[in-house]
Every structure is written in C-alpha cells, then in structure tokens.
mmCIF file with all atom_site columns, C-alpha atoms in Angstrom:
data_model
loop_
_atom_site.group_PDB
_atom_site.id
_atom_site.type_symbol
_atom_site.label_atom_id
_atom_site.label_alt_id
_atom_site.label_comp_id
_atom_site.label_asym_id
_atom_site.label_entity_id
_atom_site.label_seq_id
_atom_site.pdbx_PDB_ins_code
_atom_site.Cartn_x
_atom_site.Cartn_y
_atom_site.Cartn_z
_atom_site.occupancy
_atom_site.B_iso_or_equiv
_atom_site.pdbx_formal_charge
_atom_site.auth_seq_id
_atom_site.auth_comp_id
_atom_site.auth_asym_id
_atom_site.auth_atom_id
_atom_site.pdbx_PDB_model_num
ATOM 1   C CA . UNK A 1 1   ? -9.326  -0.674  -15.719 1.00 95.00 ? 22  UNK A CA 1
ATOM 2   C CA . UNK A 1 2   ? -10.588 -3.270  -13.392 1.00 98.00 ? 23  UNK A CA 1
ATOM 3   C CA . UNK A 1 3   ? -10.114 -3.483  -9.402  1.00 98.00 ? 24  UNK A CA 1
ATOM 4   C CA . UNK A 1 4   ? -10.474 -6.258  -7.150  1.00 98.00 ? 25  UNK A CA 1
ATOM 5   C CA . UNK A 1 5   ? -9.612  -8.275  -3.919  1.00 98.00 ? 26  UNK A CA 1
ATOM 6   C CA . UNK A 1 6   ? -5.787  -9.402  -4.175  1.00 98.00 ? 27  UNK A CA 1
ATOM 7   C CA . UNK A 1 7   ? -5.793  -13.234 -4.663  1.00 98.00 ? 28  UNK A CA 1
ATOM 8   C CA . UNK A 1 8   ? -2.769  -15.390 -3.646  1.00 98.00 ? 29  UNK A CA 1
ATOM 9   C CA . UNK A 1 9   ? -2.101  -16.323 -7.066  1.00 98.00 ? 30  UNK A CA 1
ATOM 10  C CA . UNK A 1 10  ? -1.643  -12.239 -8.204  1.00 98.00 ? 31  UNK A CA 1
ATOM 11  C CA . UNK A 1 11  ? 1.571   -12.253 -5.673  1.00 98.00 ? 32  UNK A CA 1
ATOM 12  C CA . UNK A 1 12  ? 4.096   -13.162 -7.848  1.00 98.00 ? 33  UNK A CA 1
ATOM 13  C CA . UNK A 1 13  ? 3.120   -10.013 -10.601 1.00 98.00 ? 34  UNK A CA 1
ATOM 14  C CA . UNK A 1 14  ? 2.616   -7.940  -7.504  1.00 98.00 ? 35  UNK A CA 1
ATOM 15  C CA . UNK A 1 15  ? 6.408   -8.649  -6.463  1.00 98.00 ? 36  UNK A CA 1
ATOM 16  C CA . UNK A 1 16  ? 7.634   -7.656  -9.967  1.00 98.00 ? 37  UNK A CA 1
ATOM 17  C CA . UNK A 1 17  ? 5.942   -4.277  -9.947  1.00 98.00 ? 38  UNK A CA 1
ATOM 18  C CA . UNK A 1 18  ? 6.705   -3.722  -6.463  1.00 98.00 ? 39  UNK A CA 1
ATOM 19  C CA . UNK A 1 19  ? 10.319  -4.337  -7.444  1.00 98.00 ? 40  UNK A CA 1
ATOM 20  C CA . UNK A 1 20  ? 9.890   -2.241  -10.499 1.00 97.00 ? 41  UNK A CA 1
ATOM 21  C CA . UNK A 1 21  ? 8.542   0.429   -8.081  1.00 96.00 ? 42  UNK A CA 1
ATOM 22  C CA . UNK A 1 22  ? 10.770  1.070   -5.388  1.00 95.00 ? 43  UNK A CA 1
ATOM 23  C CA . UNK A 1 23  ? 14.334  0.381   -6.865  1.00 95.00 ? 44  UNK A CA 1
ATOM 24  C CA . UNK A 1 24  ? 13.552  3.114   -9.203  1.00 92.00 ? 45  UNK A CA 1
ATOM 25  C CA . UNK A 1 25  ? 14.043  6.848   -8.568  1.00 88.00 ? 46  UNK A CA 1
ATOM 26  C CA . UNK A 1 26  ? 12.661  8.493   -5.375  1.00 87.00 ? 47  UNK A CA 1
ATOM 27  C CA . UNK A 1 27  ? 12.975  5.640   -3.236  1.00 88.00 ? 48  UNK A CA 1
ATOM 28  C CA . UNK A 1 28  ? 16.200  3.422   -5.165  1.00 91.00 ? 49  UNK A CA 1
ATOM 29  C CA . UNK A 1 29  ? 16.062  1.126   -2.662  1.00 94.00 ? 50  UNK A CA 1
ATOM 30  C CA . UNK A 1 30  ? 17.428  -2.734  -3.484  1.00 96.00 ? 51  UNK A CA 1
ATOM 31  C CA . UNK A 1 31  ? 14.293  -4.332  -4.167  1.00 97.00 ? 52  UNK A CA 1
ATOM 32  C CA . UNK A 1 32  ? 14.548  -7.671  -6.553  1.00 97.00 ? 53  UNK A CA 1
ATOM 33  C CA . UNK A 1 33  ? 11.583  -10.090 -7.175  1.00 96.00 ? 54  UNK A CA 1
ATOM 34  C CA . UNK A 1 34  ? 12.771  -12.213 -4.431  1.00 98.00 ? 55  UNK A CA 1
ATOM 35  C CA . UNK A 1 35  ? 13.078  -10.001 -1.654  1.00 98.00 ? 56  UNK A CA 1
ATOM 36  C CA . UNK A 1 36  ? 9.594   -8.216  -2.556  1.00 98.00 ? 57  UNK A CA 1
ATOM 37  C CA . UNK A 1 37  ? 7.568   -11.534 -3.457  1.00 98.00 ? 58  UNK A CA 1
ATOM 38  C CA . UNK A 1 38  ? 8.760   -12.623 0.458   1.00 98.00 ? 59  UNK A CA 1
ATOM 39  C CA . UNK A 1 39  ? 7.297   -9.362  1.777   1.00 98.00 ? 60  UNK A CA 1
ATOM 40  C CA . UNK A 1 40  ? 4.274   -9.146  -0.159  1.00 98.00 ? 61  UNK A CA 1
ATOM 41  C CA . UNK A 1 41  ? 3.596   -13.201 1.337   1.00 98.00 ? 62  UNK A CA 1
ATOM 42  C CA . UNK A 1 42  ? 4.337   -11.880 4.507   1.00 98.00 ? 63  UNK A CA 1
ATOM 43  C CA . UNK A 1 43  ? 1.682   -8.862  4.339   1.00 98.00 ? 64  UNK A CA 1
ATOM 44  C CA . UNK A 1 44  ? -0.825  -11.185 2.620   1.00 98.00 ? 65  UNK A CA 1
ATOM 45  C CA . UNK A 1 45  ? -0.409  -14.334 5.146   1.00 98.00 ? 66  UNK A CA 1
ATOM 46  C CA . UNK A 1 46  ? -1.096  -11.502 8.004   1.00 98.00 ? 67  UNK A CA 1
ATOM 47  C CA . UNK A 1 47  ? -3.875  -11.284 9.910   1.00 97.00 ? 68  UNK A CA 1
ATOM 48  C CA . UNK A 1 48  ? -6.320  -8.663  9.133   1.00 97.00 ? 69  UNK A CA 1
ATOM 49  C CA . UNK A 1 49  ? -4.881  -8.711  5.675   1.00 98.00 ? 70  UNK A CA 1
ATOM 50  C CA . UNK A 1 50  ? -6.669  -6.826  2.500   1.00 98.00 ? 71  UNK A CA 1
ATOM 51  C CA . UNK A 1 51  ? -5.366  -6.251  -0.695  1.00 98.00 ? 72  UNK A CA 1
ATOM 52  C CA . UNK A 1 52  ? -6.749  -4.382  -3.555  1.00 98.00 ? 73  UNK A CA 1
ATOM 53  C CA . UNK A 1 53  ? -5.510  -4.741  -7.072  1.00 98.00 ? 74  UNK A CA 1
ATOM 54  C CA . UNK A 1 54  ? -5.637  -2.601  -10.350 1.00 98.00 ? 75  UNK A CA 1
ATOM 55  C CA . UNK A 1 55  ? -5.524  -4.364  -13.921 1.00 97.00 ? 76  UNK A CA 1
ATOM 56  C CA . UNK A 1 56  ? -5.788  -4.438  -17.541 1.00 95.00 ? 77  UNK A CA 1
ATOM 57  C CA . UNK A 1 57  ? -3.599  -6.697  -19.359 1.00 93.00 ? 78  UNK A CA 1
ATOM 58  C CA . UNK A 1 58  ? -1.129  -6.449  -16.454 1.00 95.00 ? 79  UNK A CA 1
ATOM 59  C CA . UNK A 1 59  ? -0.740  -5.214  -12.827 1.00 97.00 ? 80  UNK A CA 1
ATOM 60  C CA . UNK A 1 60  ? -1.374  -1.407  -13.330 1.00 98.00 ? 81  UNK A CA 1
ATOM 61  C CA . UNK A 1 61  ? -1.225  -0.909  -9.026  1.00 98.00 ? 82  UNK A CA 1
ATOM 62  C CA . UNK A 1 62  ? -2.042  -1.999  -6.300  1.00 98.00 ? 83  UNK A CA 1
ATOM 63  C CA . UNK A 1 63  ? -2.378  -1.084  -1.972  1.00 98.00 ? 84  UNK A CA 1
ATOM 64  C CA . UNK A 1 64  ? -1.977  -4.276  0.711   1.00 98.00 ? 85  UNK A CA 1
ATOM 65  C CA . UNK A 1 65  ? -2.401  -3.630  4.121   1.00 98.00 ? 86  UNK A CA 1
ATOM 66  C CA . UNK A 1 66  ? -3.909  -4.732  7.640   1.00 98.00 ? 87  UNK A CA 1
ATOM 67  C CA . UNK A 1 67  ? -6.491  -4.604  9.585   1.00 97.00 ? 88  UNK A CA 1
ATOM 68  C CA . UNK A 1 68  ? -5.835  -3.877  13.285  1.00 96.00 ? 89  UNK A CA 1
ATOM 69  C CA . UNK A 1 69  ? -8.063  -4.033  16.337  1.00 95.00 ? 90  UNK A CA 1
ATOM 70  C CA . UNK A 1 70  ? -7.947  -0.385  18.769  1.00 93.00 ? 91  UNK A CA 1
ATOM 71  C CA . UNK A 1 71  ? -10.064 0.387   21.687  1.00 94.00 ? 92  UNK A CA 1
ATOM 72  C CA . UNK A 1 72  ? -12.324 2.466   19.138  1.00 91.00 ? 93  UNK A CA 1
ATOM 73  C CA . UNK A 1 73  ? -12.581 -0.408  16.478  1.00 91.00 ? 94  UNK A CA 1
ATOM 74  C CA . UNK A 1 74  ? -10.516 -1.299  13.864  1.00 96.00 ? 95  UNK A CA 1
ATOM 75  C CA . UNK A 1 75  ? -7.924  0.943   12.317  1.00 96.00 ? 96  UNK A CA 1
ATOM 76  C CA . UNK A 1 76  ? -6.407  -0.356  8.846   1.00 96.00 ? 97  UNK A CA 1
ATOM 77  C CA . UNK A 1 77  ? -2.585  0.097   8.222   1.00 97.00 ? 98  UNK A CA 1
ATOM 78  C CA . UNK A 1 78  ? -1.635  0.671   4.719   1.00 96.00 ? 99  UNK A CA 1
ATOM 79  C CA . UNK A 1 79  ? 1.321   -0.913  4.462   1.00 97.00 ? 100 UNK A CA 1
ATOM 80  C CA . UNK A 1 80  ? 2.495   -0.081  0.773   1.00 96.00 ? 101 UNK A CA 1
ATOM 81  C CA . UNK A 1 81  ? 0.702   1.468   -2.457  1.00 96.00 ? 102 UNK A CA 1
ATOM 82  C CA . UNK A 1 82  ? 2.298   1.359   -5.664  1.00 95.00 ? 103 UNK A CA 1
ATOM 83  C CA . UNK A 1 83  ? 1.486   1.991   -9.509  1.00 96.00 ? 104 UNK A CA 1
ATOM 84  C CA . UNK A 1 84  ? 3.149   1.219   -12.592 1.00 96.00 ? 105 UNK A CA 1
ATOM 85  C CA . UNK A 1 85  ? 5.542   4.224   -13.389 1.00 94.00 ? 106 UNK A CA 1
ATOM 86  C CA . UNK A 1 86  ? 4.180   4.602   -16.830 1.00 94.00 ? 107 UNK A CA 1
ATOM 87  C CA . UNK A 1 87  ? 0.735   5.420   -15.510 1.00 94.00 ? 108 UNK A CA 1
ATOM 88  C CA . UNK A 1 88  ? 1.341   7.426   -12.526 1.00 91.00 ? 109 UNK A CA 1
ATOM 89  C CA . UNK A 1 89  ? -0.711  10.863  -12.646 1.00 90.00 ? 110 UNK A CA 1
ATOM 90  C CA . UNK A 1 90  ? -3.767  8.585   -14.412 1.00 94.00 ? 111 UNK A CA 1
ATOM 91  C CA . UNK A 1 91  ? -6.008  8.478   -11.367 1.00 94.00 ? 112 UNK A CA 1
ATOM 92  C CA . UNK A 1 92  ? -4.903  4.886   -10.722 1.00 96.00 ? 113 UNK A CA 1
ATOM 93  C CA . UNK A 1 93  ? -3.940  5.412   -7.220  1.00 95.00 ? 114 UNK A CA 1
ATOM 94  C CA . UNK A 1 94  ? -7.129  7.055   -6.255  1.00 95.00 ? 115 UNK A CA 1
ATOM 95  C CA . UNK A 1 95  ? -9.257  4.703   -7.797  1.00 97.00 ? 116 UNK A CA 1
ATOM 96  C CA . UNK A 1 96  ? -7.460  1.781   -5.659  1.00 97.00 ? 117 UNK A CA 1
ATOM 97  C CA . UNK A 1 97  ? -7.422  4.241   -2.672  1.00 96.00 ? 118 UNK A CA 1
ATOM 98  C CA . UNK A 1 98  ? -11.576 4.749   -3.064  1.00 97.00 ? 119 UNK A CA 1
ATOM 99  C CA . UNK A 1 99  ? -11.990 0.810   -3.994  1.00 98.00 ? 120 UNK A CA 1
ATOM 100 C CA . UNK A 1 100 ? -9.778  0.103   -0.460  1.00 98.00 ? 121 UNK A CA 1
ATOM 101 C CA . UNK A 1 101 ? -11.944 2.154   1.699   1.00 96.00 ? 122 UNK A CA 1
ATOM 102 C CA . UNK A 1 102 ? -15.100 1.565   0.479   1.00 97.00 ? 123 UNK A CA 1
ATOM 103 C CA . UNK A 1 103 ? -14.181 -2.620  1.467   1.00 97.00 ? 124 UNK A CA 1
ATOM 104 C CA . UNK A 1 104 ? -12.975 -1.104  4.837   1.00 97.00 ? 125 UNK A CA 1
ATOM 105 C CA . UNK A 1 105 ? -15.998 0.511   5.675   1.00 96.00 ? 126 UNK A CA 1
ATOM 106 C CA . UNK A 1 106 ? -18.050 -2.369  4.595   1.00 96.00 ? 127 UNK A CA 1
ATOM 107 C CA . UNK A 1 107 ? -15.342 -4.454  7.170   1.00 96.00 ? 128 UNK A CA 1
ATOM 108 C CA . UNK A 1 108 ? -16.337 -1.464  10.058  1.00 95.00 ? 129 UNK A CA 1
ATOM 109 C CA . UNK A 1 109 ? -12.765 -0.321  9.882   1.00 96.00 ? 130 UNK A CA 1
ATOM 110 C CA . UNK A 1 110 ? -13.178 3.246   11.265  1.00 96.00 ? 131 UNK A CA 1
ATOM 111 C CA . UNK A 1 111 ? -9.516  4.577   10.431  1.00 94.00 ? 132 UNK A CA 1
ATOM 112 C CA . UNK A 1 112 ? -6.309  4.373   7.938   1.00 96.00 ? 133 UNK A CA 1
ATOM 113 C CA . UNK A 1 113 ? -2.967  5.154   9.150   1.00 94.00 ? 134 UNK A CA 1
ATOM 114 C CA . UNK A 1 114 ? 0.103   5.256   6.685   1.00 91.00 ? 135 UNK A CA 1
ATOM 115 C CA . UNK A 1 115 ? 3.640   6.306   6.484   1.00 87.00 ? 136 UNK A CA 1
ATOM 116 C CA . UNK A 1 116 ? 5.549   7.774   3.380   1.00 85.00 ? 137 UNK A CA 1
ATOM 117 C CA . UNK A 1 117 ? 7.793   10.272  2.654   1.00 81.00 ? 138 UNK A CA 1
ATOM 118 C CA . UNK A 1 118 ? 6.605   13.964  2.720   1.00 79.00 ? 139 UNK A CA 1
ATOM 119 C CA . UNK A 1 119 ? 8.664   15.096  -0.297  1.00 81.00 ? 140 UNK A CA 1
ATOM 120 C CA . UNK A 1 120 ? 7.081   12.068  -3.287  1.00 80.00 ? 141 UNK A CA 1
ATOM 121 C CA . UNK A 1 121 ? 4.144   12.400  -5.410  1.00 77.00 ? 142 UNK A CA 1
ATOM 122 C CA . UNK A 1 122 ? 2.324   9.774   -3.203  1.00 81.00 ? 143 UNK A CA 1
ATOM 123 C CA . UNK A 1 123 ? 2.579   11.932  0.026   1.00 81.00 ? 144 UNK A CA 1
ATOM 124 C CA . UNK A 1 124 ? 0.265   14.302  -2.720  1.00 86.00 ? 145 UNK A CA 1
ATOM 125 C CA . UNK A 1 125 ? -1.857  11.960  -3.648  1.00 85.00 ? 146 UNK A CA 1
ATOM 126 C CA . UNK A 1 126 ? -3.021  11.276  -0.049  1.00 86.00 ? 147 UNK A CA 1
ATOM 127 C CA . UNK A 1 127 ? -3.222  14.794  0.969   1.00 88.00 ? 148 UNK A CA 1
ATOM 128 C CA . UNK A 1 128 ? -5.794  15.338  -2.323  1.00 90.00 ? 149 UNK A CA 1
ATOM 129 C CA . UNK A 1 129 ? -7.480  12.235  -0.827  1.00 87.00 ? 150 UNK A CA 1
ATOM 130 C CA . UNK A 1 130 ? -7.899  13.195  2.152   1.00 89.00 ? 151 UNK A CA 1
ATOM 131 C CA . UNK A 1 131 ? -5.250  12.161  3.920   1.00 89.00 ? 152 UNK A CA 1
ATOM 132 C CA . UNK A 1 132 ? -4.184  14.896  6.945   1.00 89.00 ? 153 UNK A CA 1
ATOM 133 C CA . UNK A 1 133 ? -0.148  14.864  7.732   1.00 86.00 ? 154 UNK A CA 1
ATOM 134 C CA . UNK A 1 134 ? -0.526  14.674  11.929  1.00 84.00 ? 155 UNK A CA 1
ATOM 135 C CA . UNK A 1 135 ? 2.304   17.001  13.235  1.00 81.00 ? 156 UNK A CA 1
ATOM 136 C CA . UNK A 1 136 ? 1.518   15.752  16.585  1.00 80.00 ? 157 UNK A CA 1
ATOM 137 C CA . UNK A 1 137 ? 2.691   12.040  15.725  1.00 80.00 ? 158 UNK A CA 1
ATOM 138 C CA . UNK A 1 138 ? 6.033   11.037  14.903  1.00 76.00 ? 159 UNK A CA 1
ATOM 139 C CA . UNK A 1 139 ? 7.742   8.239   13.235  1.00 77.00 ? 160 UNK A CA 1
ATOM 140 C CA . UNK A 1 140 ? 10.370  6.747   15.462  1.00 77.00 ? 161 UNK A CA 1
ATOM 141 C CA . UNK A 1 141 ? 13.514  4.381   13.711  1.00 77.00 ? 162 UNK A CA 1
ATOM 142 C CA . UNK A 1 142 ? 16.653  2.869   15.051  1.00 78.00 ? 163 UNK A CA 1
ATOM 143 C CA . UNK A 1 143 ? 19.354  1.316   13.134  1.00 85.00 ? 164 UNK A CA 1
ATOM 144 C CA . UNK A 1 144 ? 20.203  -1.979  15.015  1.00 87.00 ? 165 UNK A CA 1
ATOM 145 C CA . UNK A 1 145 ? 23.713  -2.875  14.698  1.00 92.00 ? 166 UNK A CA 1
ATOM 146 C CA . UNK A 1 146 ? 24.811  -6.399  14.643  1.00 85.00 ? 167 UNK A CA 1
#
C-alpha cells in the first residue's frame, strides 16, 4: 500500500468510494458520484486544504480536511475519512491517520478536531489512535426549513 498527498486529478475515484462509503450501511445516506465529487471539490478548493490518499491498484482510503488558523496556531479539521469496505479492520485507516499527522506537524498544525458518530467502527478507530471523545463540547444542528 502506498500513501500520498491527494492530487486534483484523484477526485473523481475519491467521489466513487466516498459514494460507495456512506450510502452503505451505518450511515445509508444518499450519496451518488455527483453529489460527493461536488463536495470532495469543495473540501479540496478550500483553503488550508490537505488530503491524504491510500492506494494499490485502486483508492483503498483516504482523509481530506482543513487547516484552520486559532489564537494557539493552527488546528486541522478532519472533515471526512473513509476506506474501502472490503478492507476495513486492515490498518488502512491508521496508516492514513499517522501519514496525515505526521504532514500536519511538519505544517505546525498543533491540533485535530473531528466529528463522527459515537456508535461506528471509526469513532473506534480514533479512540485507539488517540483520539479523546470531549464531554465538555457539544455538537450543535438545526434543521432549516424552507
């Protein structure tokens, strides 16, 4: 397995596993190669923007994200992580996780901030990597209604 810097011209395999990803069981949200390449450009045409990528002969995973400026630094928000169903449980996603923060240190990012859901394998995955659930901070949503 290989890992690198996302390039502009991996977006469009990125899309399809992202797609793959999360329209399939936990998440079964309505995510189509359309709708997930047009996120994926918008996280990658954003400021601050880093992108790791896992490969083979295809897209195994991958994490995008942005860099951020705080009054302490830089803080880097991980936007979404995702890895080819079939080789979950592999060590893919910590390999990509390690690969992403050693480029953020070498970038002086001092922190990583993420949401998920506390009930998937990935909330596991960052706990083993460690990852520390902050009781203290919530995650505020509102439903606008049109």
């Amino acid at each position: 397995m290989n890992l690198r810097k996302i390039k502009e011209s991996d977006l469009k395999a990125c899309a399809e596993l992202y797609a793959l990803v999360f329209s399939s069981a936990p998440w079964s949200e309505a995510w189509n190669q359309e709708n997930s390449l047009d996120r994926i450009e918008h996280i990658f045409q954003s400021k601050g923007f880093v992108g790791i990528l896992a490969y083979e002969n295809e897209v195994l995973g991958f994490a995008i994200g942005t860099s951020e400026p705080f009054y302490y630094g830089s803080a880097f928000y991980l936007r979404d992580m995702c890895t080819r169903p079939n080789k979950q449980g592999k060590g893919i996603g910590k390999r990509i996780l390690q690969y992403l923060e050693d480029e953020l240190i070498s970038r002086c990012v001092k922190n990583i901030y993420l949401t998920t859901e506390r009930n998937i394998p990935a909330a596991k995955l960052y706990e083993r990597s460690g990852y520390q659930y902050l009781k203290n901070n919530g995650f505020f949503s509102k439903t606008l209604k049109s």
